[in-house]
Coordinates of C-alpha atoms and ligand atoms in Angstrom, one line a residue:
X17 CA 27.3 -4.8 35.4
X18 CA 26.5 -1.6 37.2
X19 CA 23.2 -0.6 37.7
X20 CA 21.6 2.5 35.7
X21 CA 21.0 4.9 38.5
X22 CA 17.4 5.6 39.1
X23 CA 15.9 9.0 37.2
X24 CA 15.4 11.9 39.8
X25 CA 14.6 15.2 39.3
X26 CA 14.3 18.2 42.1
X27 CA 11.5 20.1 42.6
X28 CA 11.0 23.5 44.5
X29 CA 9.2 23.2 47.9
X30 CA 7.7 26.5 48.0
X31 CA 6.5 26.6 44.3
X32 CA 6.4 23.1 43.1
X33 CA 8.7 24.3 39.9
X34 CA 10.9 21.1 38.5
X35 CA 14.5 20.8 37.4
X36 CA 16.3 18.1 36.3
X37 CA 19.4 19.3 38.4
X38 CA 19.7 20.8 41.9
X39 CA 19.8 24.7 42.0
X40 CA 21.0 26.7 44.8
X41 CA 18.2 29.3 43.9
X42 CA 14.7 28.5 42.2
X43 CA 14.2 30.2 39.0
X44 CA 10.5 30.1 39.1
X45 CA 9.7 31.7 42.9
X46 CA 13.1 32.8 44.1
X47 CA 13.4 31.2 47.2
X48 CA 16.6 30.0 48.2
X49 CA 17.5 26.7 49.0
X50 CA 14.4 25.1 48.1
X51 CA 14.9 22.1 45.7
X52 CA 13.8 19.0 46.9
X53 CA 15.0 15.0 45.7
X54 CA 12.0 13.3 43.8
X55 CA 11.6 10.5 42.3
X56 CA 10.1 11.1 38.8
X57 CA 6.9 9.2 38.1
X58 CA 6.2 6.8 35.3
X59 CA 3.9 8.2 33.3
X60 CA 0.9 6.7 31.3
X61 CA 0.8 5.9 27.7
X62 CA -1.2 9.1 27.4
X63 CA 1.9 11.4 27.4
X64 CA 4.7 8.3 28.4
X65 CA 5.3 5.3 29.8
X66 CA 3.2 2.5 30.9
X67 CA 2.7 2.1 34.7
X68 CA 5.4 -0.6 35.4
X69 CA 6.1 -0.9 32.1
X70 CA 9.8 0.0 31.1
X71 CA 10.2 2.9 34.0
X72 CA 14.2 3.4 34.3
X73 CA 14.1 3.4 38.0
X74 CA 15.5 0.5 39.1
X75 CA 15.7 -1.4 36.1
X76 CA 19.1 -3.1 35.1
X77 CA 20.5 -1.5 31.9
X78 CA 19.1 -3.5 28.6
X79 CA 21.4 -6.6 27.8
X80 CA 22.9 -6.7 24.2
X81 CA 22.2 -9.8 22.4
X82 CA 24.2 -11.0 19.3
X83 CA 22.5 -11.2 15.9
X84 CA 22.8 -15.0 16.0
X85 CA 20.9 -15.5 18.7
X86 CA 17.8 -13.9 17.4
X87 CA 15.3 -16.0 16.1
X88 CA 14.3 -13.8 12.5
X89 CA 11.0 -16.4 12.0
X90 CA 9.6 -15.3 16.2
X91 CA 7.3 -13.1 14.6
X92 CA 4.1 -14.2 15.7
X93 CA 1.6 -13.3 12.7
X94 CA -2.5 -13.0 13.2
X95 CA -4.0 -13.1 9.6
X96 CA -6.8 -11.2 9.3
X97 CA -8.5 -13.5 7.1
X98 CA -9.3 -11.2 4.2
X99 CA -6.8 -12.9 2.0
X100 CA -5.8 -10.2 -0.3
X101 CA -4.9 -7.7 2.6
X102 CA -2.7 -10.5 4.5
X103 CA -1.2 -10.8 1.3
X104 CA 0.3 -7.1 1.2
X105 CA 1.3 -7.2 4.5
X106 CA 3.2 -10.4 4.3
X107 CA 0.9 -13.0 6.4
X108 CA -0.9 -10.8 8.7
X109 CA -0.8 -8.7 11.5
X110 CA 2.1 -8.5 14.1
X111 CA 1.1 -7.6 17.6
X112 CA 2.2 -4.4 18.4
X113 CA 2.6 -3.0 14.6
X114 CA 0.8 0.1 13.6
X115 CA -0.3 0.0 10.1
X116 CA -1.6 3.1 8.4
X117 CA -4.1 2.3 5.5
X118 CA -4.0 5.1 2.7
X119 CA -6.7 5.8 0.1
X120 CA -8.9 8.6 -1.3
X121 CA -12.3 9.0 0.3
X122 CA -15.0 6.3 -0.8
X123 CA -12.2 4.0 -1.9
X124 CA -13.6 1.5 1.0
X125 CA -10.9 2.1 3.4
X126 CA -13.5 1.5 6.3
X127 CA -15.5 -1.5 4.3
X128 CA -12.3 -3.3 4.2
X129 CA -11.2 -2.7 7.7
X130 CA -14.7 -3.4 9.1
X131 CA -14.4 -6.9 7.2
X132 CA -10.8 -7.6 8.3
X133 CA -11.7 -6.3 12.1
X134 CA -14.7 -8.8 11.9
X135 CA -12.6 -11.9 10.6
X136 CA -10.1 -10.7 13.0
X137 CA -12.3 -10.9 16.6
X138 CA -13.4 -14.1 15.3
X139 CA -10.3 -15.7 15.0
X140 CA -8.1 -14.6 17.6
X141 CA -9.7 -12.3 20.5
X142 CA -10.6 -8.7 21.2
X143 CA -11.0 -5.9 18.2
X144 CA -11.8 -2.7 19.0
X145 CA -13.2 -0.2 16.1
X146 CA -13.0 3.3 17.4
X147 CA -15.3 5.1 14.9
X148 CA -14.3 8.9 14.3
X149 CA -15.7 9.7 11.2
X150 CA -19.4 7.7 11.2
X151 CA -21.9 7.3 14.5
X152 CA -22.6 4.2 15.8
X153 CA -25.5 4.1 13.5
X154 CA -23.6 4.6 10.6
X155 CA -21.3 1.6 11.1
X156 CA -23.7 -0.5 11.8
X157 CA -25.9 -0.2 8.5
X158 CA -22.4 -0.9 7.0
X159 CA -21.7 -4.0 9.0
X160 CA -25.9 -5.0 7.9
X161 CA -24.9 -4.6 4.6
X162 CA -21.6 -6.4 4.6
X163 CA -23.9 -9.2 6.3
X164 CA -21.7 -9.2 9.9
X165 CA -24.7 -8.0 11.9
X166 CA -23.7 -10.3 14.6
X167 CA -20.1 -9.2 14.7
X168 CA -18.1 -9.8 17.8
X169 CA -16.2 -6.7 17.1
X170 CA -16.2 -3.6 19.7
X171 CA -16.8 -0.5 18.8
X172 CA -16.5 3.2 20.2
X173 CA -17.9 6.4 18.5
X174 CA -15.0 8.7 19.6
X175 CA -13.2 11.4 17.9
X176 CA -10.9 12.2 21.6
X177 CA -7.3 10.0 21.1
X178 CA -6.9 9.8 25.0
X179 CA -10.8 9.1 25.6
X180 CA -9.6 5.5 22.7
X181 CA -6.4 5.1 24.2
X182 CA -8.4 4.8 27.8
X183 CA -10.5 2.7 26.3
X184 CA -8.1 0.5 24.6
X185 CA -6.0 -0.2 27.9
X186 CA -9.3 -1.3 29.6
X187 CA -10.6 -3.5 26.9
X188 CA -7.0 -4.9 26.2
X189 CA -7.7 -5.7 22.7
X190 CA -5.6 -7.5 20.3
X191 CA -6.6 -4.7 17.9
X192 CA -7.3 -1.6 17.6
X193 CA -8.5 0.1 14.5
X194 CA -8.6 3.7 13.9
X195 CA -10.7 5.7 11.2
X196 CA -9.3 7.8 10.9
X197 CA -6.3 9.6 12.2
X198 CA -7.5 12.3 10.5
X199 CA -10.9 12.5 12.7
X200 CA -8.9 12.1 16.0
X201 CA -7.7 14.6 18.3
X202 CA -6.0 15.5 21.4
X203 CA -7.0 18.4 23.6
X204 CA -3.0 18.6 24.5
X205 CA -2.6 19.8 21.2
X206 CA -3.7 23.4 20.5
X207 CA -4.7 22.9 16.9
X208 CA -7.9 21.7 14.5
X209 CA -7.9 18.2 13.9
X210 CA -6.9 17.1 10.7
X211 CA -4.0 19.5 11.0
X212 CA -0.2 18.0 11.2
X213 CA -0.1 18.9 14.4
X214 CA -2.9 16.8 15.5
X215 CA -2.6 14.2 12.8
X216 CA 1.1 13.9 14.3
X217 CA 0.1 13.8 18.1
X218 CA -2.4 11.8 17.9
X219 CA -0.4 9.1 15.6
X220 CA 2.2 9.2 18.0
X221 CA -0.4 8.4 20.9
X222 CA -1.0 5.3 19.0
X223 CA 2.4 4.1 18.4
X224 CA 3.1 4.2 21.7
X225 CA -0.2 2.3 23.0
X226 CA 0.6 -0.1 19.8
X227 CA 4.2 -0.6 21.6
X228 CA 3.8 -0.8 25.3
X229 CA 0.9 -2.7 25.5
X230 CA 1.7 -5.2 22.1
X231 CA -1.7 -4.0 20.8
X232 CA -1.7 -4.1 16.5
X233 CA -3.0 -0.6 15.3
X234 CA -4.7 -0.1 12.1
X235 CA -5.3 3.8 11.3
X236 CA -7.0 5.3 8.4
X237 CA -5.8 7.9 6.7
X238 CA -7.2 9.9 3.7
X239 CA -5.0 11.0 1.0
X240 CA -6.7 14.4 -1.3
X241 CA -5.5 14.8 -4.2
X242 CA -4.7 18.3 -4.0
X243 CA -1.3 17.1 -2.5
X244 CA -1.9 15.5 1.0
X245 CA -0.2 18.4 3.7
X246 CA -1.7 17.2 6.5
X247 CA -2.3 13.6 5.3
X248 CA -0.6 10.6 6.1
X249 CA 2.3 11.5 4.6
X250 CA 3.8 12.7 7.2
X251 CA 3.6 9.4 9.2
X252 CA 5.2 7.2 6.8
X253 CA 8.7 7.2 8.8
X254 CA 6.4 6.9 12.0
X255 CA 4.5 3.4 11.5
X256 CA 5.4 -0.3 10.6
X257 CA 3.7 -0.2 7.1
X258 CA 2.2 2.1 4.9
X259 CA -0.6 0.6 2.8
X260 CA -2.5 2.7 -0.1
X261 CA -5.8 1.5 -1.4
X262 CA -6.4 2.7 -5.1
X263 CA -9.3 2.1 -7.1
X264 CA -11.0 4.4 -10.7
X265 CA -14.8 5.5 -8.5
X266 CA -16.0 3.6 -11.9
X267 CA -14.6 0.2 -12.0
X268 CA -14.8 -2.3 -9.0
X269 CA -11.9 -3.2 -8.8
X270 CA -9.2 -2.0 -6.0
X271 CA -5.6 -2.6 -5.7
X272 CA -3.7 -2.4 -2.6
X273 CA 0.0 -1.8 -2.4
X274 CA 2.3 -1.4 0.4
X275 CA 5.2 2.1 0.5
X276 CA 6.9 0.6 3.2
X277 CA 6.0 -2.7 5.2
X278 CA 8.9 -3.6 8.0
X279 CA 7.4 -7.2 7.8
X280 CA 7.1 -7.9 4.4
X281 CA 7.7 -7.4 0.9
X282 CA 6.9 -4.2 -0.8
X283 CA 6.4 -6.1 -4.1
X284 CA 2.8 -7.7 -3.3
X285 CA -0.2 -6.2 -4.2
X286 CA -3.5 -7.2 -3.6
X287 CA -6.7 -6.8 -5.7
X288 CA -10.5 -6.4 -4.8
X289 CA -13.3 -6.5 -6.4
X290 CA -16.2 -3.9 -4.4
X291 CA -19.6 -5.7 -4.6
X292 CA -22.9 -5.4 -2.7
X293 CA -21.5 -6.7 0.2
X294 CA -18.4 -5.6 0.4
X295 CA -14.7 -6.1 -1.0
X296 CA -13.6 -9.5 -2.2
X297 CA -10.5 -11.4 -3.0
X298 CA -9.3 -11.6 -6.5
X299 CA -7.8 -14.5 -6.1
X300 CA -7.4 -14.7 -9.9
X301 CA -7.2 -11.2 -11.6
X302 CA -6.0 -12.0 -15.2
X303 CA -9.2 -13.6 -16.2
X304 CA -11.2 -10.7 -14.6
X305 CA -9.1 -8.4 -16.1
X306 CA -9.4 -10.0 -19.6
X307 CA -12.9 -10.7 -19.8
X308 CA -14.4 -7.8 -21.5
X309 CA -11.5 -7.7 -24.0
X310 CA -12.1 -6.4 -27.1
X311 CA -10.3 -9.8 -29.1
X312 CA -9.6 -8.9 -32.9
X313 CA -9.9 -5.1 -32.4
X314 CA -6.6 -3.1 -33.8
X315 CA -4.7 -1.4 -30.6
X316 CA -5.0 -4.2 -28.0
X317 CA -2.1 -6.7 -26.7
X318 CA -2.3 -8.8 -23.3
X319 CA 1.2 -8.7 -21.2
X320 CA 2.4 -11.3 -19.0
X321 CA 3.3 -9.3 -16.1
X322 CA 4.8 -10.1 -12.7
X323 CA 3.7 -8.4 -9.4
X324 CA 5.3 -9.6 -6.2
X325 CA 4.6 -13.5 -5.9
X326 CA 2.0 -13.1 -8.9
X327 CA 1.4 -13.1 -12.6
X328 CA -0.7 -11.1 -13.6
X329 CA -2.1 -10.6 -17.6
X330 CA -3.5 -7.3 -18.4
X331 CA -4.4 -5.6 -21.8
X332 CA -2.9 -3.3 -23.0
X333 CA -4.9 -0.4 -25.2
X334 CA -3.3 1.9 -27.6
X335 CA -5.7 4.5 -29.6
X336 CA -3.4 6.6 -32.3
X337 CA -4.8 9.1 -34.7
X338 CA -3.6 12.0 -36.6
X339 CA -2.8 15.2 -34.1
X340 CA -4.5 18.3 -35.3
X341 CA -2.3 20.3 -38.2
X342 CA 0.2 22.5 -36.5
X343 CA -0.6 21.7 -32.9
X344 CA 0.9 19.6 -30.3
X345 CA 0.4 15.9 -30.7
X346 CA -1.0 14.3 -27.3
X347 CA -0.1 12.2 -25.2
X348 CA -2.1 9.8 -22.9
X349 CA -0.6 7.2 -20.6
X350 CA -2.5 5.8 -17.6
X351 CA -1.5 2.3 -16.0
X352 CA 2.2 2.1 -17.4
X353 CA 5.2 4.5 -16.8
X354 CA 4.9 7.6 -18.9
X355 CA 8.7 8.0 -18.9
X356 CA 8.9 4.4 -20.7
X357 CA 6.0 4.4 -22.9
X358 CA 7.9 7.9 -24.4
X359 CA 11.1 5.8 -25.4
X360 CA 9.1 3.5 -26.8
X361 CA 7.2 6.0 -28.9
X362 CA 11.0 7.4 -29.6
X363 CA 11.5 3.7 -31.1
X364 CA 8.8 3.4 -32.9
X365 CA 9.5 6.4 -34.3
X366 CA 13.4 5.8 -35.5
X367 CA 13.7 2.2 -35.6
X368 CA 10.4 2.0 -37.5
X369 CA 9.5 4.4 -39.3
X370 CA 6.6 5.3 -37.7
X371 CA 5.6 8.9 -38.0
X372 CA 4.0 9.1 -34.4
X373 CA 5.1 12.7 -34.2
X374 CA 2.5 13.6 -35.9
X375 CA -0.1 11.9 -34.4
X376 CA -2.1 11.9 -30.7
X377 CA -1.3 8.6 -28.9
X378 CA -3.3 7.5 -26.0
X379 CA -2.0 4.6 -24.1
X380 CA -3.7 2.5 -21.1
X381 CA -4.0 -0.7 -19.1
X382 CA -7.5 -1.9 -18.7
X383 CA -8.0 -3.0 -15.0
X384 CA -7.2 0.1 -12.6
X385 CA -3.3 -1.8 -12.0
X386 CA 0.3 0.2 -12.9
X387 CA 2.1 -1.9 -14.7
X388 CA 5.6 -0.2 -13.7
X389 CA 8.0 -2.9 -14.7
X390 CA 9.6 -2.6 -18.3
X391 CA 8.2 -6.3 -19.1
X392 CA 5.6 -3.8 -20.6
X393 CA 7.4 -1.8 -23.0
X394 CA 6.9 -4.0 -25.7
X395 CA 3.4 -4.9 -25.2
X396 CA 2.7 -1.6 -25.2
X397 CA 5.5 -0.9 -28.5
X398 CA 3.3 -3.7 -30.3
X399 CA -0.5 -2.6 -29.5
X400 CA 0.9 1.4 -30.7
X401 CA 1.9 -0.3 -33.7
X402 CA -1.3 -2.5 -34.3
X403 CA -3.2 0.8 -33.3
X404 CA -1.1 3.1 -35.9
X405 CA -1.5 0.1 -39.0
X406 CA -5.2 -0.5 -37.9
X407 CA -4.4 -4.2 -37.9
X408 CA -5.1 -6.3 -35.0
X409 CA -2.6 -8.3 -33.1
X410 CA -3.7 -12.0 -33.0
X411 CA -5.7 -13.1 -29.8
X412 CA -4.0 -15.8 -28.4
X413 CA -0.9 -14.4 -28.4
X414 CA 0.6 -12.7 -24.8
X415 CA 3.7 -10.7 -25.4
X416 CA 6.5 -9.5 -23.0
X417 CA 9.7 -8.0 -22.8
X418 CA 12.0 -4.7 -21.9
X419 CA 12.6 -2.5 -25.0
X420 CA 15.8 -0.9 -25.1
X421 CA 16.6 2.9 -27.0
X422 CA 18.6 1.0 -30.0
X423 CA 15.1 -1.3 -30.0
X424 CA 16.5 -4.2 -28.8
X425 CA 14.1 -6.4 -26.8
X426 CA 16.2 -7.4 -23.7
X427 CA 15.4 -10.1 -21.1
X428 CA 13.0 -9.8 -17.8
X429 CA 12.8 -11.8 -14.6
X430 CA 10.6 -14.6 -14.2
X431 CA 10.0 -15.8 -18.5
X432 CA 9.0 -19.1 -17.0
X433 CA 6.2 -17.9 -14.8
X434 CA 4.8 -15.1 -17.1
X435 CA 4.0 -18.0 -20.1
X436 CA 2.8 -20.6 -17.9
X437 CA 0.3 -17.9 -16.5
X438 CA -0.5 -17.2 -20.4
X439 CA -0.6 -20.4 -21.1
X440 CA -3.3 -21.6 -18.7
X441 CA -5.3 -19.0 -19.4
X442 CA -5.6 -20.8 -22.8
X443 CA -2.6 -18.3 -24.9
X444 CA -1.0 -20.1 -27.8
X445 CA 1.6 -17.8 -28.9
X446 CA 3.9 -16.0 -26.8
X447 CA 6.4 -13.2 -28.4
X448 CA 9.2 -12.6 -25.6
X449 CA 13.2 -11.8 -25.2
X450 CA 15.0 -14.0 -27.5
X451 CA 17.4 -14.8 -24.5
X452 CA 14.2 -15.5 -22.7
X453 CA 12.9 -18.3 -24.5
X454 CA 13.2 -21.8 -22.2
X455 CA 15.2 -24.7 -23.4
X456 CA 12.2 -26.7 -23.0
X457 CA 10.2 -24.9 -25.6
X458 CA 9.1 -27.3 -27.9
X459 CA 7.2 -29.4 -25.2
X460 CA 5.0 -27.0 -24.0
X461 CA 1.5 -25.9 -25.1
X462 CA 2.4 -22.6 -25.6
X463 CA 4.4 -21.5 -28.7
X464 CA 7.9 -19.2 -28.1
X465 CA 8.7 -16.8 -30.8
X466 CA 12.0 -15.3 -29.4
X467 CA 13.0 -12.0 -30.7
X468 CA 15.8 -9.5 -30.3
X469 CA 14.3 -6.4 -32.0
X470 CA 11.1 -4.4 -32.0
X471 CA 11.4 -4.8 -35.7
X472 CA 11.5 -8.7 -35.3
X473 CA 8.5 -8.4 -33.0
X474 CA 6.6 -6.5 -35.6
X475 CA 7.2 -9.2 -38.1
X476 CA 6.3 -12.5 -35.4
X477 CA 3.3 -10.4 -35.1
X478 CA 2.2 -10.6 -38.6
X479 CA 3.5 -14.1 -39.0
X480 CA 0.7 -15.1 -36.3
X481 CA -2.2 -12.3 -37.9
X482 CA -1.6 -13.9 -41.3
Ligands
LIG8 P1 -16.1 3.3 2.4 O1 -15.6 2.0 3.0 O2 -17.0 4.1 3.3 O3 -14.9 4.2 1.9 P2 -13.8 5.0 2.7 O4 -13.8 4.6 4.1 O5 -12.5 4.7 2.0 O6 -14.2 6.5 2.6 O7 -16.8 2.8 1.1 C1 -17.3 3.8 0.2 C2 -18.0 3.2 -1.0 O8 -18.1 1.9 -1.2 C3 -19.3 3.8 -1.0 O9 -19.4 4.6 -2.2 C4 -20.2 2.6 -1.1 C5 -19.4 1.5 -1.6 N1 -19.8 0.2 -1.0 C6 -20.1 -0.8 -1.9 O10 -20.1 -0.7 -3.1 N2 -20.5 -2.0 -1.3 C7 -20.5 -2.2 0.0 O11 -20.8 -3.3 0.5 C8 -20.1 -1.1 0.9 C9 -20.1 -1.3 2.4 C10 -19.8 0.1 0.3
LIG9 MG1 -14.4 5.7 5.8

């Protein structure tokens, strides 16, 4: 195999002016005759390559392997130890992967990192916390009130990239966390920070440090809701995983899901509850989620949803009352799809004679999670229903199950899972897919009423509220 030839450039003697080729004449000064072989440098992770690193000159062109020969389970994984976040990213970190952590301001984008950076020194080496937003001061009433005064974490105050990325190749850390990209900036770049130019440059500085030196990045990155133009949006394609952080300012509960994760699923999410001291695991949402449940009230139905690797039972609230004479009836949807609650309204409307065109619906899922999947559609057909008729839904009974535009109730992924969820948290009665129902049924504690129409689910619903 031949050799790559090593990377030379010329430069002019008189002036100093580079060129990748020779000239006759230089360009810059004039002077004839006065390009000179050099050998170009290898440049520092600053603005290129590591010293030693993967400079060309010299080095053996890269040897092809064949897919078989690569070993897909290598990846060597450092959890971070806050459960929920490994979740979402599918075990834990991988050395040299860049993660960018998305969230509005306040969310606790920097409460979680601090707790994952802490778990993270303890358990496997060096973190380094470069602080760009807060003083030294500032993160460290945060780390008093999170109770990890005596963290072993290291941290800078910086807002210069370079002045981190110095410091980062002489602490050698197995981390590096940076909040947030946004506060960051590079005196190369002739722009404000915050701006996509900087928020762009200085990501890139990152990537690069995360790549050459096998260091795992974490950057924060604020999203505004006035659409995010410099935001991290424009480093989605750019990093390993993108992770958003959502949360209502009013409830404690946050939910993390991944965009993109290039080491793991994209399905997981993973739920918080903010406290005193910090964000905590939800290692079991459903009963959280159902425990200020208004039982008995008209308008409320608990689905058996599936998200990523877990179930997950949510309420379901639906408020209907008569629109305003001549006006536009409204409509309110938070935490399902607005596109699939409409056809479900469209059903209600045609297969069941309900006049909701004439009416103001409001339709949400208690918790702060999106319940995307149609699994929902009927939960969220039967609490409209029970809303409209003013007659509660029975309370042991968890519902399920995609709701076509003929209303037909159609089968979902996973039956098996969503009841046995329902069923230990002490459901009875479970109305689901009529193709859905398990063999098994009789057997189990939890009652199957299979059913192949919204009209069929209206009437096992008043079989059970009788
Ligand atoms: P923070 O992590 O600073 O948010 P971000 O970095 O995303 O801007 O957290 C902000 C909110 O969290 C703040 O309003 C205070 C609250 N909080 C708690 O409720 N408990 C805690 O233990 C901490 C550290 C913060
Ligand atoms: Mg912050």
């Amino acid at each position: 195999m031949a050799a790559k030839p090593p990377r030379v450039k010329y430069a002019c003697d008189e002036c100093g002016y580079e060129s990748p080729r020779w000239l006759g004449r230089c360009p810059s000064c004039g002077s004839w005759n006065s390009m000179r072989e050099v050998q170009a440098a290898p440049v520092s992770p600053r603005g290129g390559l590591a010293p030693g690193r993967r400079s060309a000159a010299g080095q053996p062109a890269p040897e092809p392997v064949r897919l078989s020969q690569v070993d897909p389970t290598d990846d060597a994984r450092f959890p971070t130890g806050v459960g929920e976040f490994d979740r979402v990213l599918g075990g834990g970190l991988v050395p040299g992967s860049v993660v960018l952590v998305g969230g509005d301001p306040g969310v606790g984008k920097s409460t979680l990192l601090l707790q994952a950076g802490d778990h993270f020194a303890r358990a496997h080496g060096d973190v380094l916390y470069v602080s760009a937003e807060e003083s030294l001061r500032q993160v460290a009433l945060r780390a008093r009130r999170l109770g990890l005064d005596d963290t072993p974490l290291r941290l800078i105050a910086e807002t210069d990239v370079d002045a981190a990325v110095d410091a980062a190749l002489h602490v050698r850390p197995k981390l590096m966390i940076v909040d947030s990209i946004q506060a960051v900036s590079t005196a190369d770049a002739d722009s404000v920070p915050g701006s996509l130019v900087q928020v762009r440059e200085c990501a890139a500085r990152l990537i690069r440090l995360a790549k050459l030196e096998g260091i795992a990045v974490l950057m924060v990155g604020h999203v505004t809701k006035q659409g995010s133009l410099a935001g991290p949006k424009v480093l989605e394609h750019a990093v390993d995983a993108v992770l958003y952080l959502e949360g209502e300012r009013d409830t404690q509960f946050r939910v993390m899901r991944a965009v993109k994760n290039r080491f793991g699923s994209t399905d997981e999410i993973g739920i918080f509850e903010m406290g005193d001291a910090g964000l905590r695991d939800v290692a079991n949402p459903s009963a959280l989620f159902l425990q200020e449940r208004a039982a008995g009230e008209p308008g409320t139905v608990v689905v058996a949803g599936v998200e990523g690797s877990r179930s997950l039972l949510v309420e379901v609230q639906a408020l209907v009352g008569p629109a305003p004479f001549g006006g536009t009836p409204r409509r309110q949807v938070s935490g399902v799809d607005y596109q699939r609650a409409a056809i479900v309204l469209a059903v209600l409307e045609r297969r069941c004679g309900m006049p909701l065109h004439t009416h103001d619906v409001y339709i949400n899922a208690v918790g702060g999670v999106r319940l995307d999947e149609p699994a929902a559609d009927l939960a969220v057909a039967l609490a409209v229903a029970s809303a409209f008729r003013d007659r509660p839904v029975d309370a042991g009974t968890v519902v399920f199950g995609e709701v076509g535009l003929t209303g037909e109730v159609r089968g979902v992924r996973q039956a098996e899972r969503r009841a046995r969820e329902a069923a230990k948290l002490g459901f009875r009665r479970c109305i689901l897919p009529r193709s859905n129902v398990p063999p098994g049924a009789a057997a189990a504690d939890i009652q199957f009423f299979g059913v192949s129409t919204v009209v069929d689910a209206l009437r096992a619903v008043e079989a059970g509220s009788a």
